[in-house]
């Protein structure tokens, strides 16, 4: 009997992985893989050219643009993905897109102006003269960086997750690394400000690519493109649309904490050299979480569609499948990083090998995070965004406290432990909430998930 049930479950899983879903997973995996390698490649280029101290200074500059981009994006990438994915033929799509681009574009211009105007003040806060010229290029890149994220949300909503994956930071990092190497080969110039302008050029190129993809989709869908009026029966109010976006921006607090606040606190409490070691380990650790980014680009629009159609049993199976697929894809890379951390970090340069223990700690946090699949998006795509907002707020506050307490006590190891705690805590709490309120157990073991979910 058990073998029969196991065979039936395996058949259902294989059936779910065929067709459009499987194709999108493969395409998105390839696109996300390129983006993840781009992030690591930029770290290797910076490490080889500028050493751990240069990596640390550049990490501070990146933290500034990440912070500005996340806030200026205003969660509109998630709001676009949610509303657009409900009906790809809706006459309201252009209205959603205009709302999102206008709000995010205006905010990004404000943030860019503030960063450019205060670049010397920010550099003085971190006692880094090298940071000041970097922030000029970061200010120019801020609008492009922000709008790229918004366009990624639109592309996910219209079922183009692979192209959406090429809109985010990894692709910018890859292009920036190529530009830096091109400048070095052409003129043997190795200044950090030059690296900053390479990042700026890459951000605008990626933004232009996203605008082109969105334009091509609209061209292929004349019913959406040529719609003169909206459908008032399905169009949410502006306040409802932006309220949903606010819930998504709180959901982004974990990313904001990991990539912005963590780096800024570490930059204030660690030497630039130690910050460079921590950042290199964090970059490699992102290879594990890139799997979750693949899952989050493919599954959430389907969550929204199934919930909107009232197909709750299928929704539960798909949510559990996201956990199983994520864990299976992330485990091999995690094993390599845990067993051979010195070899992995050696690609950045010999001095980075001493960050081996930092990498082990961070990888454990990423793997635990990935095991729960798209649990956060399961809540936000099914009308439970307020619950996810509260979970994110509490967990982010605890993580911030850990950074403030552990870094002075343990240095770079404290930063790694704090980051691992942030990674593990939010999805764990969200998974408990999903189990209690929705009866879905987000575990990477299908038999165990099914058994617990039936109790």
GROMACS .gro file of C-alpha atoms in nm:
model
  455
    1UNK     CA    1   0.000   0.000   0.000
    2UNK     CA    2   0.279   0.239   0.092
    3UNK     CA    3   0.459   0.162  -0.234
    4UNK     CA    4   0.139   0.227  -0.429
    5UNK     CA    5   0.087   0.562  -0.257
    6UNK     CA    6   0.448   0.654  -0.312
    7UNK     CA    7   0.418   0.566  -0.681
    8UNK     CA    8   0.103   0.774  -0.717
    9UNK     CA    9   0.265   1.074  -0.549
   10UNK     CA   10   0.575   1.040  -0.766
   11UNK     CA   11   0.359   1.024  -1.078
   12UNK     CA   12   0.172   1.337  -0.975
   13UNK     CA   13   0.500   1.518  -0.907
   14UNK     CA   14   0.640   1.420  -1.246
   15UNK     CA   15   0.319   1.529  -1.414
   16UNK     CA   16   0.343   1.870  -1.247
   17UNK     CA   17   0.701   1.908  -1.364
   18UNK     CA   18   0.613   1.849  -1.728
   19UNK     CA   19   0.504   2.107  -1.978
   20UNK     CA   20   0.509   2.481  -1.929
   21UNK     CA   21   0.611   2.476  -1.561
   22UNK     CA   22   0.913   2.255  -1.630
   23UNK     CA   23   1.019   2.466  -1.928
   24UNK     CA   24   0.991   2.786  -1.725
   25UNK     CA   25   1.192   2.633  -1.442
   26UNK     CA   26   1.471   2.532  -1.682
   27UNK     CA   27   1.480   2.870  -1.853
   28UNK     CA   28   1.469   3.059  -1.525
   29UNK     CA   29   1.736   2.834  -1.374
   30UNK     CA   30   1.964   2.913  -1.667
   31UNK     CA   31   1.892   3.287  -1.644
   32UNK     CA   32   1.933   3.293  -1.266
   33UNK     CA   33   2.248   3.085  -1.299
   34UNK     CA   34   2.397   3.348  -1.527
   35UNK     CA   35   2.294   3.619  -1.279
   36UNK     CA   36   2.436   3.431  -0.979
   37UNK     CA   37   2.764   3.369  -1.160
   38UNK     CA   38   2.767   3.737  -1.251
   39UNK     CA   39   2.756   3.833  -0.883
   40UNK     CA   40   3.044   3.598  -0.804
   41UNK     CA   41   3.236   3.705  -1.115
   42UNK     CA   42   3.217   4.071  -1.010
   43UNK     CA   43   3.345   3.973  -0.666
   44UNK     CA   44   3.636   3.783  -0.819
   45UNK     CA   45   3.726   4.074  -1.048
   46UNK     CA   46   3.712   4.322  -0.760
   47UNK     CA   47   3.907   4.091  -0.531
   48UNK     CA   48   4.182   4.032  -0.786
   49UNK     CA   49   4.214   4.400  -0.880
   50UNK     CA   50   4.157   4.579  -0.549
   51UNK     CA   51   4.198   4.319  -0.271
   52UNK     CA   52   3.978   4.270   0.035
   53UNK     CA   53   3.979   4.642   0.119
   54UNK     CA   54   3.858   4.738  -0.229
   55UNK     CA   55   3.584   4.475  -0.210
   56UNK     CA   56   3.477   4.623   0.124
   57UNK     CA   57   3.455   4.979  -0.009
   58UNK     CA   58   3.264   4.869  -0.320
   59UNK     CA   59   3.029   4.668  -0.095
   60UNK     CA   60   2.940   4.987   0.091
   61UNK     CA   61   2.861   5.163  -0.238
   62UNK     CA   62   2.646   4.870  -0.350
   63UNK     CA   63   2.464   4.874  -0.017
   64UNK     CA   64   2.368   5.237  -0.077
   65UNK     CA   65   2.216   5.166  -0.419
   66UNK     CA   66   2.047   4.847  -0.296
   67UNK     CA   67   1.886   5.042  -0.015
   68UNK     CA   68   1.776   5.326  -0.242
   69UNK     CA   69   1.648   5.081  -0.502
   70UNK     CA   70   1.448   4.869  -0.258
   71UNK     CA   71   1.282   5.172  -0.099
   72UNK     CA   72   1.220   5.355  -0.429
   73UNK     CA   73   1.081   5.038  -0.585
   74UNK     CA   74   0.818   5.063  -0.311
   75UNK     CA   75   0.721   4.696  -0.343
   76UNK     CA   76   0.565   4.776  -0.681
   77UNK     CA   77   0.744   4.485  -0.847
   78UNK     CA   78   0.546   4.246  -0.625
   79UNK     CA   79   0.220   4.436  -0.668
   80UNK     CA   80   0.261   4.430  -1.047
   81UNK     CA   81   0.336   4.058  -1.043
   82UNK     CA   82   0.028   3.985  -0.833
   83UNK     CA   83  -0.228   4.187  -1.031
   84UNK     CA   84  -0.090   4.127  -1.380
   85UNK     CA   85  -0.062   3.749  -1.329
   86UNK     CA   86  -0.433   3.719  -1.241
   87UNK     CA   87  -0.534   3.782  -1.604
   88UNK     CA   88  -0.277   3.842  -1.880
   89UNK     CA   89  -0.549   3.966  -2.115
   90UNK     CA   90  -0.689   4.225  -1.877
   91UNK     CA   91  -0.737   4.578  -2.017
   92UNK     CA   92  -0.612   4.704  -1.679
   93UNK     CA   93  -0.251   4.593  -1.733
   94UNK     CA   94  -0.133   4.918  -1.889
   95UNK     CA   95  -0.288   5.109  -1.599
   96UNK     CA   96  -0.099   4.893  -1.347
   97UNK     CA   97   0.227   4.945  -1.536
   98UNK     CA   98   0.184   5.323  -1.557
   99UNK     CA   99   0.107   5.350  -1.185
  100UNK     CA  100   0.415   5.148  -1.094
  101UNK     CA  101   0.662   5.319  -1.328
  102UNK     CA  102   0.554   5.671  -1.237
  103UNK     CA  103   0.575   5.614  -0.861
  104UNK     CA  104   0.903   5.420  -0.868
  105UNK     CA  105   1.061   5.650  -1.126
  106UNK     CA  106   0.982   5.963  -0.924
  107UNK     CA  107   1.113   5.814  -0.600
  108UNK     CA  108   1.432   5.688  -0.765
  109UNK     CA  109   1.511   6.034  -0.901
  110UNK     CA  110   1.473   6.178  -0.552
  111UNK     CA  111   1.700   5.914  -0.399
  112UNK     CA  112   1.957   5.958  -0.674
  113UNK     CA  113   1.969   6.332  -0.613
  114UNK     CA  114   2.007   6.280  -0.237
  115UNK     CA  115   2.292   6.030  -0.280
  116UNK     CA  116   2.471   6.259  -0.526
  117UNK     CA  117   2.429   6.563  -0.305
  118UNK     CA  118   2.544   6.390   0.014
  119UNK     CA  119   2.819   6.169  -0.128
  120UNK     CA  120   3.094   6.336   0.077
  121UNK     CA  121   2.888   6.323   0.398
  122UNK     CA  122   2.814   5.951   0.350
  123UNK     CA  123   3.182   5.878   0.282
  124UNK     CA  124   3.285   6.065   0.597
  125UNK     CA  125   3.037   5.859   0.802
  126UNK     CA  126   3.230   5.546   0.707
  127UNK     CA  127   3.569   5.716   0.718
  128UNK     CA  128   3.638   5.619   0.358
  129UNK     CA  129   3.765   5.880   0.112
  130UNK     CA  130   3.751   5.618  -0.167
  131UNK     CA  131   3.376   5.584  -0.120
  132UNK     CA  132   3.292   5.945  -0.214
  133UNK     CA  133   3.362   5.930  -0.592
  134UNK     CA  134   3.199   5.588  -0.610
  135UNK     CA  135   2.872   5.736  -0.484
  136UNK     CA  136   2.853   5.980  -0.778
  137UNK     CA  137   2.817   5.693  -1.025
  138UNK     CA  138   2.583   5.514  -0.785
  139UNK     CA  139   2.355   5.819  -0.781
  140UNK     CA  140   2.334   5.819  -1.162
  141UNK     CA  141   2.259   5.445  -1.164
  142UNK     CA  142   1.978   5.459  -0.903
  143UNK     CA  143   1.682   5.527  -1.140
  144UNK     CA  144   1.789   5.248  -1.378
  145UNK     CA  145   1.849   5.007  -1.090
  146UNK     CA  146   1.502   5.077  -0.945
  147UNK     CA  147   1.307   5.058  -1.271
  148UNK     CA  148   1.479   4.731  -1.358
  149UNK     CA  149   1.324   4.573  -1.049
  150UNK     CA  150   0.980   4.711  -1.137
  151UNK     CA  151   1.004   4.577  -1.492
  152UNK     CA  152   1.112   4.239  -1.352
  153UNK     CA  153   0.785   4.224  -1.157
  154UNK     CA  154   0.588   4.297  -1.475
  155UNK     CA  155   0.773   4.028  -1.671
  156UNK     CA  156   0.708   3.771  -1.397
  157UNK     CA  157   0.340   3.863  -1.405
  158UNK     CA  158   0.316   3.798  -1.781
  159UNK     CA  159   0.480   3.457  -1.738
  160UNK     CA  160   0.830   3.553  -1.855
  161UNK     CA  161   1.029   3.456  -1.542
  162UNK     CA  162   1.355   3.383  -1.724
  163UNK     CA  163   1.367   3.728  -1.883
  164UNK     CA  164   1.264   3.879  -1.550
  165UNK     CA  165   1.561   3.709  -1.386
  166UNK     CA  166   1.792   3.898  -1.621
  167UNK     CA  167   1.656   4.227  -1.488
  168UNK     CA  168   1.802   4.209  -1.141
  169UNK     CA  169   2.132   4.263  -0.966
  170UNK     CA  170   2.318   3.957  -1.094
  171UNK     CA  171   2.295   4.066  -1.457
  172UNK     CA  172   2.409   4.416  -1.365
  173UNK     CA  173   2.705   4.267  -1.178
  174UNK     CA  174   2.798   4.047  -1.474
  175UNK     CA  175   2.794   4.337  -1.720
  176UNK     CA  176   2.982   4.557  -1.473
  177UNK     CA  177   3.255   4.294  -1.436
  178UNK     CA  178   3.287   4.271  -1.816
  179UNK     CA  179   3.312   4.652  -1.844
  180UNK     CA  180   3.578   4.667  -1.571
  181UNK     CA  181   3.786   4.397  -1.739
  182UNK     CA  182   3.745   4.570  -2.075
  183UNK     CA  183   3.874   4.897  -1.931
  184UNK     CA  184   4.170   4.720  -1.767
  185UNK     CA  185   4.262   4.543  -2.090
  186UNK     CA  186   4.222   4.859  -2.299
  187UNK     CA  187   4.406   5.104  -2.076
  188UNK     CA  188   4.534   4.921  -1.767
  189UNK     CA  189   4.318   5.152  -1.551
  190UNK     CA  190   4.233   5.004  -1.211
  191UNK     CA  191   4.064   5.276  -1.007
  192UNK     CA  192   3.758   5.209  -0.792
  193UNK     CA  193   3.566   5.507  -0.940
  194UNK     CA  194   3.606   5.345  -1.279
  195UNK     CA  195   3.446   5.030  -1.139
  196UNK     CA  196   3.159   5.245  -1.017
  197UNK     CA  197   3.096   5.390  -1.363
  198UNK     CA  198   3.108   5.038  -1.507
  199UNK     CA  199   2.832   4.942  -1.263
  200UNK     CA  200   2.633   5.251  -1.369
  201UNK     CA  201   2.660   5.169  -1.741
  202UNK     CA  202   2.556   4.809  -1.671
  203UNK     CA  203   2.249   4.923  -1.474
  204UNK     CA  204   2.123   5.138  -1.761
  205UNK     CA  205   2.184   4.862  -2.017
  206UNK     CA  206   1.984   4.612  -1.809
  207UNK     CA  207   1.704   4.867  -1.762
  208UNK     CA  208   1.689   4.927  -2.139
  209UNK     CA  209   1.673   4.552  -2.199
  210UNK     CA  210   1.377   4.523  -1.960
  211UNK     CA  211   1.192   4.809  -2.128
  212UNK     CA  212   1.248   4.642  -2.465
  213UNK     CA  213   1.110   4.309  -2.339
  214UNK     CA  214   0.803   4.477  -2.189
  215UNK     CA  215   0.746   4.668  -2.515
  216UNK     CA  216   0.774   4.349  -2.721
  217UNK     CA  217   0.520   4.173  -2.498
  218UNK     CA  218   0.274   4.459  -2.539
  219UNK     CA  219   0.331   4.454  -2.916
  220UNK     CA  220   0.240   4.083  -2.923
  221UNK     CA  221  -0.077   4.149  -2.719
  222UNK     CA  222  -0.271   4.416  -2.908
  223UNK     CA  223  -0.580   4.357  -2.694
  224UNK     CA  224  -0.388   4.487  -2.393
  225UNK     CA  225  -0.185   4.747  -2.582
  226UNK     CA  226  -0.478   4.906  -2.763
  227UNK     CA  227  -0.728   4.902  -2.477
  228UNK     CA  228  -0.875   5.250  -2.441
  229UNK     CA  229  -1.064   5.190  -2.118
  230UNK     CA  230  -1.015   4.985  -1.806
  231UNK     CA  231  -1.250   4.723  -1.665
  232UNK     CA  232  -1.396   4.889  -1.352
  233UNK     CA  233  -1.530   4.557  -1.223
  234UNK     CA  234  -1.177   4.416  -1.181
  235UNK     CA  235  -0.963   4.732  -1.150
  236UNK     CA  236  -0.853   4.792  -0.790
  237UNK     CA  237  -0.842   5.146  -0.663
  238UNK     CA  238  -0.507   5.328  -0.663
  239UNK     CA  239  -0.503   5.313  -0.284
  240UNK     CA  240  -0.561   4.935  -0.291
  241UNK     CA  241  -0.286   4.885  -0.552
  242UNK     CA  242  -0.033   5.086  -0.353
  243UNK     CA  243  -0.146   4.928  -0.026
  244UNK     CA  244  -0.058   4.589  -0.173
  245UNK     CA  245   0.278   4.735  -0.280
  246UNK     CA  246   0.343   4.852   0.076
  247UNK     CA  247   0.296   4.497   0.200
  248UNK     CA  248   0.552   4.378  -0.052
  249UNK     CA  249   0.805   4.642   0.048
  250UNK     CA  250   0.785   4.517   0.405
  251UNK     CA  251   0.835   4.166   0.271
  252UNK     CA  252   1.152   4.300   0.109
  253UNK     CA  253   1.282   4.399   0.452
  254UNK     CA  254   1.475   4.074   0.477
  255UNK     CA  255   1.661   4.157   0.154
  256UNK     CA  256   1.704   4.516   0.274
  257UNK     CA  257   1.847   4.393   0.603
  258UNK     CA  258   2.083   4.140   0.443
  259UNK     CA  259   2.218   4.353   0.159
  260UNK     CA  260   2.191   4.704   0.299
  261UNK     CA  261   2.165   4.738   0.676
  262UNK     CA  262   2.394   4.442   0.740
  263UNK     CA  263   2.663   4.585   0.513
  264UNK     CA  264   2.630   4.935   0.659
  265UNK     CA  265   2.651   4.811   1.019
  266UNK     CA  266   2.940   4.582   0.928
  267UNK     CA  267   3.108   4.870   0.745
  268UNK     CA  268   3.080   5.087   1.055
  269UNK     CA  269   3.203   4.819   1.300
  270UNK     CA  270   3.457   4.622   1.092
  271UNK     CA  271   3.771   4.723   0.908
  272UNK     CA  272   3.735   4.747   0.530
  273UNK     CA  273   3.949   4.432   0.503
  274UNK     CA  274   3.722   4.227   0.732
  275UNK     CA  275   3.419   4.368   0.554
  276UNK     CA  276   3.568   4.249   0.224
  277UNK     CA  277   3.613   3.897   0.365
  278UNK     CA  278   3.254   3.893   0.495
  279UNK     CA  279   3.122   4.026   0.162
  280UNK     CA  280   3.310   3.764  -0.037
  281UNK     CA  281   3.159   3.486   0.176
  282UNK     CA  282   2.816   3.648   0.143
  283UNK     CA  283   2.849   3.662  -0.237
  284UNK     CA  284   2.932   3.292  -0.258
  285UNK     CA  285   2.650   3.207  -0.017
  286UNK     CA  286   2.406   3.376  -0.254
  287UNK     CA  287   2.467   3.087  -0.495
  288UNK     CA  288   2.252   2.877  -0.260
  289UNK     CA  289   1.973   3.132  -0.237
  290UNK     CA  290   1.975   3.191  -0.611
  291UNK     CA  291   1.779   2.864  -0.627
  292UNK     CA  292   1.506   3.027  -0.420
  293UNK     CA  293   1.511   3.325  -0.657
  294UNK     CA  294   1.444   3.081  -0.943
  295UNK     CA  295   1.151   2.930  -0.753
  296UNK     CA  296   1.018   3.274  -0.660
  297UNK     CA  297   1.025   3.383  -1.024
  298UNK     CA  298   0.820   3.085  -1.143
  299UNK     CA  299   0.580   2.974  -0.868
  300UNK     CA  300   0.423   3.290  -0.713
  301UNK     CA  301   0.226   3.399  -1.024
  302UNK     CA  302   0.075   3.049  -1.027
  303UNK     CA  303  -0.009   3.081  -0.658
  304UNK     CA  304  -0.202   3.400  -0.733
  305UNK     CA  305  -0.380   3.243  -1.031
  306UNK     CA  306  -0.486   2.925  -0.847
  307UNK     CA  307  -0.602   3.121  -0.543
  308UNK     CA  308  -0.795   3.364  -0.764
  309UNK     CA  309  -0.965   3.065  -0.932
  310UNK     CA  310  -1.047   2.895  -0.600
  311UNK     CA  311  -0.835   2.584  -0.674
  312UNK     CA  312  -0.702   2.550  -0.319
  313UNK     CA  313  -0.604   2.181  -0.329
  314UNK     CA  314  -0.385   2.239  -0.635
  315UNK     CA  315  -0.240   2.545  -0.462
  316UNK     CA  316  -0.131   2.335  -0.165
  317UNK     CA  317   0.036   2.073  -0.384
  318UNK     CA  318   0.216   2.338  -0.587
  319UNK     CA  319   0.340   2.513  -0.271
  320UNK     CA  320   0.484   2.189  -0.131
  321UNK     CA  321   0.641   2.117  -0.468
  322UNK     CA  322   0.823   2.452  -0.456
  323UNK     CA  323   0.987   2.342  -0.130
  324UNK     CA  324   1.093   2.003  -0.267
  325UNK     CA  325   1.236   2.144  -0.591
  326UNK     CA  326   1.422   2.423  -0.408
  327UNK     CA  327   1.589   2.187  -0.161
  328UNK     CA  328   1.687   1.937  -0.431
  329UNK     CA  329   1.846   2.206  -0.647
  330UNK     CA  330   2.031   2.385  -0.364
  331UNK     CA  331   2.184   2.089  -0.178
  332UNK     CA  332   2.472   2.000  -0.419
  333UNK     CA  333   2.613   2.355  -0.423
  334UNK     CA  334   2.577   2.377  -0.044
  335UNK     CA  335   2.778   2.056   0.001
  336UNK     CA  336   3.063   2.191  -0.214
  337UNK     CA  337   3.076   2.516  -0.013
  338UNK     CA  338   3.067   2.333   0.321
  339UNK     CA  339   3.334   2.076   0.235
  340UNK     CA  340   3.570   2.287   0.020
  341UNK     CA  341   3.527   2.649   0.135
  342UNK     CA  342   3.896   2.740   0.102
  343UNK     CA  343   3.905   2.624  -0.261
  344UNK     CA  344   3.588   2.819  -0.344
  345UNK     CA  345   3.710   3.141  -0.180
  346UNK     CA  346   4.056   3.102  -0.332
  347UNK     CA  347   3.914   3.223  -0.663
  348UNK     CA  348   3.882   3.570  -0.510
  349UNK     CA  349   4.250   3.571  -0.408
  350UNK     CA  350   4.471   3.402  -0.150
  351UNK     CA  351   4.378   3.639   0.134
  352UNK     CA  352   4.009   3.542   0.102
  353UNK     CA  353   4.072   3.180   0.209
  354UNK     CA  354   4.062   3.291   0.572
  355UNK     CA  355   3.685   3.354   0.531
  356UNK     CA  356   3.619   2.977   0.513
  357UNK     CA  357   3.432   2.959   0.844
  358UNK     CA  358   3.227   3.264   0.752
  359UNK     CA  359   3.122   3.088   0.432
  360UNK     CA  360   3.022   2.770   0.618
  361UNK     CA  361   2.801   2.965   0.858
  362UNK     CA  362   2.634   3.167   0.582
  363UNK     CA  363   2.574   2.862   0.360
  364UNK     CA  364   2.395   2.680   0.643
  365UNK     CA  365   2.166   2.982   0.682
  366UNK     CA  366   2.095   2.998   0.308
  367UNK     CA  367   2.023   2.624   0.283
  368UNK     CA  368   1.778   2.636   0.576
  369UNK     CA  369   1.609   2.936   0.413
  370UNK     CA  370   1.575   2.762   0.075
  371UNK     CA  371   1.424   2.444   0.222
  372UNK     CA  372   1.092   2.620   0.286
  373UNK     CA  373   1.041   2.715  -0.080
  374UNK     CA  374   0.824   3.014  -0.174
  375UNK     CA  375   0.654   3.029   0.164
  376UNK     CA  376   0.662   3.410   0.187
  377UNK     CA  377   0.509   3.453  -0.158
  378UNK     CA  378   0.248   3.188  -0.075
  379UNK     CA  379   0.118   3.424   0.193
  380UNK     CA  380   0.140   3.746  -0.009
  381UNK     CA  381  -0.017   3.594  -0.320
  382UNK     CA  382  -0.317   3.459  -0.128
  383UNK     CA  383  -0.429   3.777   0.045
  384UNK     CA  384  -0.224   3.725   0.362
  385UNK     CA  385   0.029   3.998   0.292
  386UNK     CA  386  -0.038   4.166   0.628
  387UNK     CA  387   0.060   3.849   0.814
  388UNK     CA  388   0.380   3.827   0.610
  389UNK     CA  389   0.443   4.195   0.674
  390UNK     CA  390   0.425   4.144   1.050
  391UNK     CA  391   0.646   3.835   1.036
  392UNK     CA  392   0.903   4.023   0.829
  393UNK     CA  393   0.901   4.324   1.062
  394UNK     CA  394   0.955   4.120   1.378
  395UNK     CA  395   1.223   3.894   1.227
  396UNK     CA  396   1.405   4.187   1.068
  397UNK     CA  397   1.410   4.372   1.400
  398UNK     CA  398   1.558   4.065   1.574
  399UNK     CA  399   1.815   4.029   1.299
  400UNK     CA  400   1.916   4.393   1.324
  401UNK     CA  401   1.962   4.352   1.699
  402UNK     CA  402   2.183   4.048   1.637
  403UNK     CA  403   2.409   4.248   1.405
  404UNK     CA  404   2.445   4.523   1.663
  405UNK     CA  405   2.523   4.278   1.946
  406UNK     CA  406   2.729   4.005   1.779
  407UNK     CA  407   2.959   4.208   1.552
  408UNK     CA  408   3.124   4.401   1.843
  409UNK     CA  409   3.163   4.069   2.029
  410UNK     CA  410   3.278   3.835   1.750
  411UNK     CA  411   3.378   4.058   1.458
  412UNK     CA  412   3.325   3.910   1.112
  413UNK     CA  413   3.209   3.579   1.262
  414UNK     CA  414   2.937   3.771   1.446
  415UNK     CA  415   2.828   3.926   1.116
  416UNK     CA  416   2.807   3.581   0.956
  417UNK     CA  417   2.608   3.440   1.249
  418UNK     CA  418   2.369   3.735   1.239
  419UNK     CA  419   2.313   3.698   0.865
  420UNK     CA  420   2.249   3.324   0.905
  421UNK     CA  421   1.994   3.398   1.177
  422UNK     CA  422   1.811   3.646   0.955
  423UNK     CA  423   1.806   3.396   0.669
  424UNK     CA  424   1.670   3.114   0.884
  425UNK     CA  425   1.420   3.293   1.103
  426UNK     CA  426   1.178   3.462   0.862
  427UNK     CA  427   1.092   3.165   0.642
  428UNK     CA  428   1.075   2.933   0.944
  429UNK     CA  429   0.816   3.153   1.117
  430UNK     CA  430   0.624   3.198   0.790
  431UNK     CA  431   0.620   2.820   0.738
  432UNK     CA  432   0.468   2.770   1.084
  433UNK     CA  433   0.199   3.028   1.001
  434UNK     CA  434   0.122   2.856   0.669
  435UNK     CA  435   0.090   2.520   0.845
  436UNK     CA  436  -0.139   2.653   1.117
  437UNK     CA  437  -0.361   2.871   0.897
  438UNK     CA  438  -0.358   2.699   0.556
  439UNK     CA  439  -0.285   2.335   0.643
  440UNK     CA  440   0.018   2.327   0.413
  441UNK     CA  441   0.349   2.195   0.543
  442UNK     CA  442   0.639   2.352   0.354
  443UNK     CA  443   0.891   2.069   0.383
  444UNK     CA  444   1.117   1.923   0.113
  445UNK     CA  445   0.994   1.568   0.194
  446UNK     CA  446   0.667   1.505   0.010
  447UNK     CA  447   0.557   1.200   0.208
  448UNK     CA  448   0.616   1.371   0.541
  449UNK     CA  449   0.448   1.690   0.419
  450UNK     CA  450   0.141   1.501   0.307
  451UNK     CA  451   0.119   1.300   0.627
  452UNK     CA  452   0.149   1.603   0.856
  453UNK     CA  453  -0.083   1.813   0.643
  454UNK     CA  454  -0.356   1.551   0.677
  455UNK     CA  455  -0.340   1.539   1.054
   0.00000   0.00000   0.00000
